[in-house]
Amino acid sequence: KTPVVLEIVMVEENFILNEVVINPKDNPANEIIRNAIKNKKENSAKTARYTADFYSRGIFRVKNLPKTILGQKLDFFDEVIDSTRSGILYLSETVSKVTFQKPDKMKEEILASKVSGNDNGFSFNDASSANFDFYENYLEFDTNVVSPIADNAFNYYKYQFEGSFFTENRQQINKIKIIPRRETEPVMSGYIYIVDDTYAIYAVDVSFTGKQIQNPALNTLTLKQNFSYNSTSRIWAKNTQTLDFDAGMLGVNISGRFTYVFSNFAFPEKFEKKTFTAEVIRFEENANKKDDVFWNTIRPVPLTSEETTDYIKKDALQEKKKSKVYLDSIDAKKNKFRLMDVLNGYSYSNSYKKWSINYNGPLLNTSFNTVQGYNTSIGLSYFKRNEDK
């Protein structure tokens, strides 16, 4: 593919520290957080109902994968990892349209789905897994994690004011450091950015450990959110979110990232009665058949070089595994006939043409009862597969 030169201009972020009078009884961060808690019901209500376009990408990596675990050979991923037994285990993307109403009503239409190395696969990334709302008292993980602007947040956190800056619309943003009072509780560390006049959330950058949410496999999880301002509706709405994690158990070390982008928001005053039904997710026809032209046009976040390489590598591997030469060689081993197959049973497959014939031998189909004595049977069956249907 033709190399693409991407020029990025970094915008300088200036923090302003106003004149501060030191008073141990008057922490400016505490006052900002109190106002954020006081106004969170109003700010949350502004995004209580919306429709939006949604994009997500998920990636799982493994590093230094052991060859055996508890004496069992671990060779499932040998074709996709490198000589250091490291590499991408899973990479996928989703494009959808989302309709949402707080607290938990959601409808999602998957328009496109892509899984690296599987041209017939469906990604498991969806909008419901991206619904982390800091205006609620708790964020749902393995256990409920206390939001830094929960009603009782001061019982769990201390806060430190670290300055402020202005957006291009001249809105002042306050940067507040979040400090857990006790590290053993389900709490988070990091920063929350609060808009000065409305006390809405501008951004969040927090992390917590597996120990804090009672998940022994998880080392660290980092959650970042950014909100954009719509000058017409005067609403701050979440437009990007990333979820990074690293975990490990029994010598298997996995890390990953989920990237979510929301766009084209609409905030209706109400939805029709039949908007939300038992159908939560539906897939548009041929959602998993979109070509590279579609994906290169629609991605809001370009692929990294690592992700691009993985798609190329796994697409080539998939083509190899779909070839007649490869499938015939696999069948040649599986289709070998042995004398005991007359009694046990036998299967003959043509994987390239996707059919198989199965013979059920009498040995495994013999039974006994006191009325009829011994009973035995044999059988013959034919299967034809069509993954698309």
Short mmCIF file of C-alpha atoms in Angstrom, two decimals:
data_model
loop_
_atom_site.label_atom_id
_atom_site.label_comp_id
_atom_site.label_asym_id
_atom_site.label_seq_id
_atom_site.Cartn_x
_atom_site.Cartn_y
_atom_site.Cartn_z
CA LYS A 1 0.00 0.00 0.00
CA THR A 2 1.08 3.60 -0.66
CA PRO A 3 2.63 5.24 2.44
CA VAL A 4 0.60 8.11 3.89
CA VAL A 5 2.25 11.16 5.46
CA LEU A 6 0.14 12.50 8.31
CA GLU A 7 1.08 15.94 9.65
CA ILE A 8 -0.13 16.69 13.17
CA VAL A 9 0.06 20.11 14.81
CA MET A 10 0.06 19.96 18.59
CA VAL A 11 -1.96 22.76 20.19
CA GLU A 12 -0.28 24.26 23.21
CA GLU A 13 -2.28 23.96 26.41
CA ASN A 14 -1.67 26.83 28.82
CA PHE A 15 -2.60 26.41 32.46
CA ILE A 16 -3.35 29.53 34.44
CA LEU A 17 -2.73 29.63 38.17
CA ASN A 18 -4.50 32.63 39.63
CA GLU A 19 -3.32 34.35 42.77
CA VAL A 20 -3.91 31.90 45.61
CA VAL A 21 -4.28 32.67 49.29
CA ILE A 22 -3.17 29.62 51.26
CA ASN A 23 -5.91 28.56 53.65
CA PRO A 24 -5.91 24.96 54.89
CA LYS A 25 -9.66 25.23 55.56
CA ASP A 26 -10.52 26.46 52.05
CA ASN A 27 -9.44 24.05 49.29
CA PRO A 28 -10.55 25.52 45.90
CA ALA A 29 -10.81 22.00 44.45
CA ASN A 30 -13.38 21.06 47.08
CA GLU A 31 -15.63 23.96 46.12
CA ILE A 32 -15.47 23.02 42.42
CA ILE A 33 -16.31 19.39 43.19
CA ARG A 34 -19.19 20.44 45.47
CA ASN A 35 -20.63 22.50 42.62
CA ALA A 36 -20.11 19.62 40.17
CA ILE A 37 -22.07 17.33 42.52
CA LYS A 38 -24.74 19.98 43.04
CA ASN A 39 -25.21 20.48 39.27
CA LYS A 40 -24.70 16.89 38.07
CA LYS A 41 -28.44 16.05 37.95
CA GLU A 42 -29.04 18.99 35.63
CA ASN A 43 -25.97 18.23 33.49
CA SER A 44 -26.87 14.54 33.30
CA ALA A 45 -30.43 15.34 32.21
CA LYS A 46 -29.13 17.21 29.16
CA THR A 47 -27.87 13.93 27.67
CA ALA A 48 -30.64 11.72 29.08
CA ARG A 49 -31.93 10.95 25.56
CA TYR A 50 -29.90 10.91 22.39
CA THR A 51 -29.19 9.32 19.04
CA ALA A 52 -25.63 9.17 17.73
CA ASP A 53 -23.25 7.53 15.30
CA PHE A 54 -20.87 5.16 17.06
CA TYR A 55 -17.48 3.68 16.19
CA SER A 56 -15.45 1.28 18.29
CA ARG A 57 -12.20 -0.64 17.97
CA GLY A 58 -10.91 -3.37 20.26
CA ILE A 59 -7.47 -4.96 20.43
CA PHE A 60 -5.99 -7.68 22.66
CA ARG A 61 -2.25 -8.35 22.81
CA VAL A 62 -0.25 -11.10 24.44
CA LYS A 63 3.36 -10.83 25.60
CA ASN A 64 5.84 -13.64 26.29
CA LEU A 65 3.14 -16.31 26.11
CA PRO A 66 4.40 -19.50 27.81
CA LYS A 67 4.58 -22.70 25.75
CA THR A 68 2.82 -24.71 28.44
CA ILE A 69 0.40 -24.00 31.29
CA LEU A 70 0.14 -26.51 34.12
CA GLY A 71 1.77 -29.10 31.87
CA GLN A 72 -0.67 -28.52 28.99
CA LYS A 73 0.71 -27.41 25.63
CA LEU A 74 -0.38 -23.89 24.65
CA ASP A 75 -0.14 -23.70 20.87
CA PHE A 76 -3.52 -22.22 19.84
CA PHE A 77 -1.98 -18.90 18.82
CA ASP A 78 1.35 -20.02 17.37
CA GLU A 79 0.39 -18.85 13.87
CA VAL A 80 -0.34 -15.25 14.93
CA ILE A 81 2.41 -14.53 17.47
CA ASP A 82 6.09 -13.83 16.78
CA SER A 83 9.28 -15.58 17.89
CA THR A 84 9.10 -13.91 21.31
CA ARG A 85 5.58 -15.38 21.63
CA SER A 86 4.07 -11.91 21.56
CA GLY A 87 1.52 -10.34 19.25
CA ILE A 88 -2.11 -9.40 18.62
CA LEU A 89 -4.66 -12.07 19.52
CA TYR A 90 -7.76 -10.12 18.55
CA LEU A 91 -8.53 -6.94 16.57
CA SER A 92 -11.97 -5.78 15.51
CA GLU A 93 -14.04 -2.71 14.60
CA THR A 94 -17.72 -1.77 14.71
CA VAL A 95 -19.78 1.04 13.17
CA SER A 96 -23.34 1.51 14.36
CA LYS A 97 -26.22 3.88 15.08
CA VAL A 98 -27.24 4.19 18.72
CA THR A 99 -30.48 5.27 20.39
CA PHE A 100 -30.22 5.71 24.16
CA GLN A 101 -32.34 6.82 27.08
CA LYS A 102 -31.14 6.92 30.68
CA PRO A 103 -30.74 4.95 32.75
CA ASP A 104 -30.39 1.80 30.63
CA LYS A 105 -32.60 1.77 27.52
CA MET A 106 -30.53 1.23 24.39
CA LYS A 107 -31.07 0.21 20.79
CA GLU A 108 -28.13 -0.32 18.45
CA GLU A 109 -28.05 -1.06 14.73
CA ILE A 110 -24.71 -2.50 13.59
CA LEU A 111 -23.92 -1.07 10.14
CA ALA A 112 -20.46 -2.59 9.75
CA SER A 113 -18.36 -5.13 11.61
CA LYS A 114 -14.80 -6.24 10.94
CA VAL A 115 -12.64 -8.89 12.62
CA SER A 116 -8.98 -9.30 11.69
CA GLY A 117 -8.41 -12.68 10.06
CA ASN A 118 -12.11 -13.55 9.78
CA ASP A 119 -14.01 -12.18 6.78
CA ASN A 120 -17.21 -13.73 8.10
CA GLY A 121 -16.86 -12.61 11.72
CA PHE A 122 -18.82 -10.19 13.86
CA SER A 123 -17.09 -7.93 16.38
CA PHE A 124 -18.30 -8.09 19.98
CA ASN A 125 -17.64 -4.35 20.45
CA ASP A 126 -20.91 -2.53 21.04
CA ALA A 127 -22.15 0.71 22.58
CA SER A 128 -23.52 -0.91 25.74
CA SER A 129 -19.97 -1.83 26.78
CA ALA A 130 -18.97 1.85 26.45
CA ASN A 131 -21.63 3.25 28.76
CA PHE A 132 -19.57 4.62 31.66
CA ASP A 133 -21.35 7.61 33.17
CA PHE A 134 -19.47 9.68 35.76
CA TYR A 135 -22.67 11.60 36.58
CA GLU A 136 -23.94 8.40 38.20
CA ASN A 137 -22.78 7.57 41.74
CA TYR A 138 -21.07 4.37 40.62
CA LEU A 139 -19.43 2.96 37.51
CA GLU A 140 -20.15 -0.73 36.91
CA PHE A 141 -17.13 -3.01 36.63
CA ASP A 142 -16.58 -6.28 38.53
CA THR A 143 -17.71 -4.21 41.48
CA ASN A 144 -19.20 -0.72 41.62
CA VAL A 145 -16.47 1.94 41.52
CA VAL A 146 -17.27 5.24 43.24
CA SER A 147 -17.47 8.20 40.87
CA PRO A 148 -15.31 11.21 41.84
CA ILE A 149 -18.50 13.33 41.78
CA ALA A 150 -20.76 10.82 43.53
CA ASP A 151 -23.12 12.18 46.18
CA ASN A 152 -20.84 10.77 48.89
CA ALA A 153 -17.57 11.31 47.02
CA PHE A 154 -15.90 13.23 49.85
CA ASN A 155 -16.04 10.06 51.97
CA TYR A 156 -13.76 8.36 49.44
CA TYR A 157 -11.64 11.09 47.83
CA LYS A 158 -9.50 14.12 48.48
CA TYR A 159 -9.05 16.72 45.74
CA GLN A 160 -6.29 19.03 44.61
CA PHE A 161 -6.66 22.03 42.28
CA GLU A 162 -3.95 21.96 39.60
CA GLY A 163 -4.81 25.02 37.52
CA SER A 164 -7.18 26.02 34.74
CA PHE A 165 -7.13 26.77 31.01
CA PHE A 166 -9.47 28.16 28.36
CA THR A 167 -11.02 26.41 25.37
CA GLU A 168 -11.23 27.97 21.92
CA ASN A 169 -14.71 29.20 22.95
CA ARG A 170 -13.17 30.97 25.96
CA GLN A 171 -14.68 28.55 28.45
CA GLN A 172 -12.60 28.05 31.57
CA ILE A 173 -11.74 24.47 32.46
CA ASN A 174 -10.55 23.46 35.93
CA LYS A 175 -8.12 20.55 36.34
CA ILE A 176 -8.73 18.62 39.58
CA LYS A 177 -6.52 15.81 40.86
CA ILE A 178 -8.43 12.87 42.38
CA ILE A 179 -6.75 11.28 45.42
CA PRO A 180 -8.26 8.17 47.09
CA ARG A 181 -8.53 8.34 50.86
CA ARG A 182 -8.02 4.56 51.09
CA GLU A 183 -6.36 2.55 48.31
CA THR A 184 -8.11 -0.70 49.25
CA GLU A 185 -11.60 0.57 48.37
CA PRO A 186 -13.28 0.56 44.90
CA VAL A 187 -12.02 4.00 43.98
CA MET A 188 -9.96 5.60 41.19
CA SER A 189 -6.98 7.91 40.86
CA GLY A 190 -6.26 10.54 38.24
CA TYR A 191 -7.84 13.76 37.01
CA ILE A 192 -11.27 15.19 36.30
CA TYR A 193 -11.73 18.40 34.31
CA ILE A 194 -14.73 20.56 35.21
CA VAL A 195 -16.22 23.45 33.18
CA ASP A 196 -16.15 26.56 35.35
CA ASP A 197 -19.64 28.01 34.77
CA THR A 198 -21.92 24.97 34.32
CA TYR A 199 -19.73 22.52 36.28
CA ALA A 200 -20.21 19.94 33.53
CA ILE A 201 -17.53 17.33 32.86
CA TYR A 202 -15.01 18.36 30.18
CA ALA A 203 -12.73 15.32 30.44
CA VAL A 204 -11.76 12.42 32.69
CA ASP A 205 -8.45 10.55 32.98
CA VAL A 206 -8.55 7.94 35.76
CA SER A 207 -7.23 4.49 36.60
CA PHE A 208 -7.65 1.77 39.22
CA THR A 209 -6.21 -1.64 40.01
CA GLY A 210 -7.67 -5.13 39.93
CA LYS A 211 -7.27 -5.34 43.69
CA GLN A 212 -9.56 -2.35 44.10
CA ILE A 213 -12.36 -4.02 42.13
CA GLN A 214 -11.64 -7.55 43.45
CA ASN A 215 -10.36 -8.90 40.14
CA PRO A 216 -7.08 -10.75 40.77
CA ALA A 217 -6.29 -11.14 37.05
CA LEU A 218 -6.39 -7.39 36.34
CA ASN A 219 -3.30 -5.28 37.00
CA THR A 220 -4.41 -1.81 35.93
CA LEU A 221 -7.33 -0.30 34.02
CA THR A 222 -7.26 3.26 32.67
CA LEU A 223 -10.38 5.07 31.48
CA LYS A 224 -10.27 8.35 29.56
CA GLN A 225 -13.20 10.42 28.31
CA ASN A 226 -13.39 13.68 26.37
CA PHE A 227 -16.50 15.81 25.91
CA SER A 228 -17.29 18.29 23.13
CA TYR A 229 -19.48 21.40 23.32
CA ASN A 230 -22.41 22.00 21.01
CA SER A 231 -22.92 25.75 20.90
CA THR A 232 -26.47 25.35 19.52
CA SER A 233 -27.80 22.99 22.18
CA ARG A 234 -25.27 24.20 24.79
CA ILE A 235 -24.62 20.61 25.79
CA TRP A 236 -21.34 18.93 26.69
CA ALA A 237 -21.53 15.41 25.23
CA LYS A 238 -18.98 12.58 25.37
CA ASN A 239 -17.30 12.27 21.98
CA THR A 240 -14.30 9.99 22.64
CA GLN A 241 -13.46 7.32 25.17
CA THR A 242 -10.56 4.90 25.58
CA LEU A 243 -10.26 1.94 27.90
CA ASP A 244 -6.75 0.51 28.41
CA PHE A 245 -5.98 -2.52 30.53
CA ASP A 246 -3.23 -5.00 31.34
CA ALA A 247 -3.85 -8.29 33.07
CA GLY A 248 -2.07 -11.53 33.82
CA MET A 249 -2.51 -14.94 35.37
CA LEU A 250 -0.60 -18.25 35.21
CA GLY A 251 2.15 -16.56 33.20
CA VAL A 252 -0.20 -15.26 30.49
CA ASN A 253 0.15 -11.47 30.17
CA ILE A 254 -2.55 -9.68 28.16
CA SER A 255 -3.02 -6.00 27.44
CA GLY A 256 -5.55 -4.21 25.32
CA ARG A 257 -7.37 -1.06 24.33
CA PHE A 258 -10.94 -0.22 23.41
CA THR A 259 -11.45 3.03 21.49
CA TYR A 260 -14.92 4.57 21.21
CA VAL A 261 -16.03 7.60 19.18
CA PHE A 262 -19.50 9.21 19.30
CA SER A 263 -20.60 11.74 16.67
CA ASN A 264 -23.62 13.41 15.06
CA PHE A 265 -25.56 13.67 18.30
CA ALA A 266 -29.25 14.56 18.39
CA PHE A 267 -31.06 15.19 21.68
CA PRO A 268 -34.83 14.68 21.25
CA GLU A 269 -37.20 15.79 23.98
CA LYS A 270 -38.82 12.34 23.94
CA PHE A 271 -38.93 9.07 22.00
CA GLU A 272 -41.95 7.31 20.57
CA LYS A 273 -43.41 4.58 22.79
CA LYS A 274 -42.22 1.68 20.61
CA THR A 275 -38.67 2.99 20.19
CA PHE A 276 -37.25 0.51 22.71
CA THR A 277 -38.27 -3.14 22.46
CA ALA A 278 -36.82 -6.52 23.39
CA GLU A 279 -34.47 -6.17 20.41
CA VAL A 280 -31.33 -4.51 21.75
CA ILE A 281 -28.90 -5.12 18.87
CA ARG A 282 -29.61 -5.82 15.22
CA PHE A 283 -27.18 -6.29 12.33
CA GLU A 284 -27.69 -4.69 8.96
CA GLU A 285 -27.55 -7.19 6.10
CA ASN A 286 -23.95 -7.75 4.91
CA ALA A 287 -22.63 -5.75 7.87
CA ASN A 288 -19.56 -8.00 7.96
CA LYS A 289 -18.89 -7.73 4.22
CA LYS A 290 -17.73 -4.10 3.97
CA ASP A 291 -14.56 -3.61 1.91
CA ASP A 292 -11.37 -1.70 2.71
CA VAL A 293 -12.58 1.39 0.82
CA PHE A 294 -15.53 1.69 3.21
CA TRP A 295 -13.39 1.27 6.33
CA ASN A 296 -10.66 3.66 5.15
CA THR A 297 -13.32 6.30 4.54
CA ILE A 298 -15.34 5.93 7.73
CA ARG A 299 -12.68 5.45 10.44
CA PRO A 300 -12.57 8.50 12.76
CA VAL A 301 -9.31 7.20 14.27
CA PRO A 302 -6.66 5.95 11.78
CA LEU A 303 -5.17 2.51 12.28
CA THR A 304 -1.78 2.32 13.92
CA SER A 305 1.05 0.64 12.03
CA GLU A 306 0.69 -2.33 14.41
CA GLU A 307 -3.01 -2.71 13.57
CA THR A 308 -2.47 -2.28 9.82
CA THR A 309 0.21 -5.00 9.88
CA ASP A 310 -2.10 -7.33 11.80
CA TYR A 311 -4.91 -6.97 9.23
CA ILE A 312 -2.49 -7.69 6.37
CA LYS A 313 -0.87 -10.63 8.15
CA LYS A 314 -4.11 -12.30 9.22
CA ASP A 315 -5.85 -11.69 5.89
CA ALA A 316 -2.98 -13.52 4.16
CA LEU A 317 -3.17 -16.33 6.73
CA GLN A 318 -6.91 -16.63 6.19
CA GLU A 319 -6.50 -16.85 2.42
CA LYS A 320 -3.96 -19.60 2.92
CA LYS A 321 -6.33 -21.55 5.19
CA LYS A 322 -9.17 -21.19 2.66
CA SER A 323 -7.08 -22.45 -0.26
CA LYS A 324 -7.79 -25.87 -1.81
CA VAL A 325 -4.20 -27.03 -1.32
CA TYR A 326 -4.25 -26.29 2.41
CA LEU A 327 -7.72 -27.74 3.04
CA ASP A 328 -6.96 -30.87 1.02
CA SER A 329 -3.83 -31.46 3.08
CA ILE A 330 -5.83 -31.17 6.31
CA ASP A 331 -8.49 -33.52 4.96
CA ALA A 332 -5.87 -36.05 3.87
CA LYS A 333 -4.91 -36.52 7.53
CA LYS A 334 -8.45 -36.51 8.89
CA ASN A 335 -9.90 -38.77 6.20
CA LYS A 336 -7.52 -41.70 6.70
CA PHE A 337 -9.53 -44.91 7.06
CA ARG A 338 -8.62 -47.41 9.77
CA LEU A 339 -9.93 -50.95 10.17
CA MET A 340 -11.63 -50.21 13.51
CA ASP A 341 -13.63 -47.43 11.81
CA VAL A 342 -15.97 -50.20 10.55
CA LEU A 343 -17.12 -50.62 14.16
CA ASN A 344 -16.45 -47.15 15.62
CA GLY A 345 -17.63 -44.98 12.76
CA TYR A 346 -15.99 -42.86 10.08
CA SER A 347 -16.21 -39.37 8.58
CA TYR A 348 -15.07 -38.20 5.18
CA SER A 349 -14.80 -34.43 4.62
CA ASN A 350 -14.25 -32.16 1.65
CA SER A 351 -13.50 -28.93 3.48
CA TYR A 352 -12.93 -26.88 0.32
CA LYS A 353 -16.42 -27.72 -0.98
CA LYS A 354 -17.76 -27.65 2.60
CA TRP A 355 -19.44 -31.05 2.77
CA SER A 356 -18.93 -34.23 4.77
CA ILE A 357 -20.31 -37.78 4.95
CA ASN A 358 -20.54 -39.49 8.33
CA TYR A 359 -20.95 -43.21 9.03
CA ASN A 360 -22.09 -44.21 12.53
CA GLY A 361 -20.64 -47.60 13.42
CA PRO A 362 -22.46 -50.26 15.48
CA LEU A 363 -20.01 -50.32 18.40
CA LEU A 364 -21.05 -46.94 19.79
CA ASN A 365 -24.71 -47.50 18.91
CA THR A 366 -25.25 -50.75 20.84
CA SER A 367 -27.44 -50.98 23.94
CA PHE A 368 -29.04 -53.67 26.11
CA ASN A 369 -32.33 -53.97 27.94
CA THR A 370 -34.03 -56.95 29.65
CA VAL A 371 -36.97 -57.07 27.23
CA GLN A 372 -35.29 -56.80 23.84
CA GLY A 373 -31.78 -57.87 24.73
CA TYR A 374 -28.98 -56.34 22.66
CA ASN A 375 -29.88 -53.66 20.10
CA THR A 376 -27.54 -52.16 17.57
CA SER A 377 -27.80 -49.76 14.67
CA ILE A 378 -25.73 -48.05 12.02
CA GLY A 379 -26.34 -44.76 10.27
CA LEU A 380 -25.25 -42.57 7.38
CA SER A 381 -25.53 -38.79 7.20
CA TYR A 382 -24.53 -35.98 4.87
CA PHE A 383 -23.77 -32.35 5.83
CA LYS A 384 -23.31 -29.27 3.66
CA ARG A 385 -22.20 -25.94 5.21
CA ASN A 386 -22.87 -22.35 4.14
CA GLU A 387 -21.45 -19.84 6.67
CA ASP A 388 -23.05 -16.84 4.97
CA LYS A 389 -26.54 -18.21 5.58
#
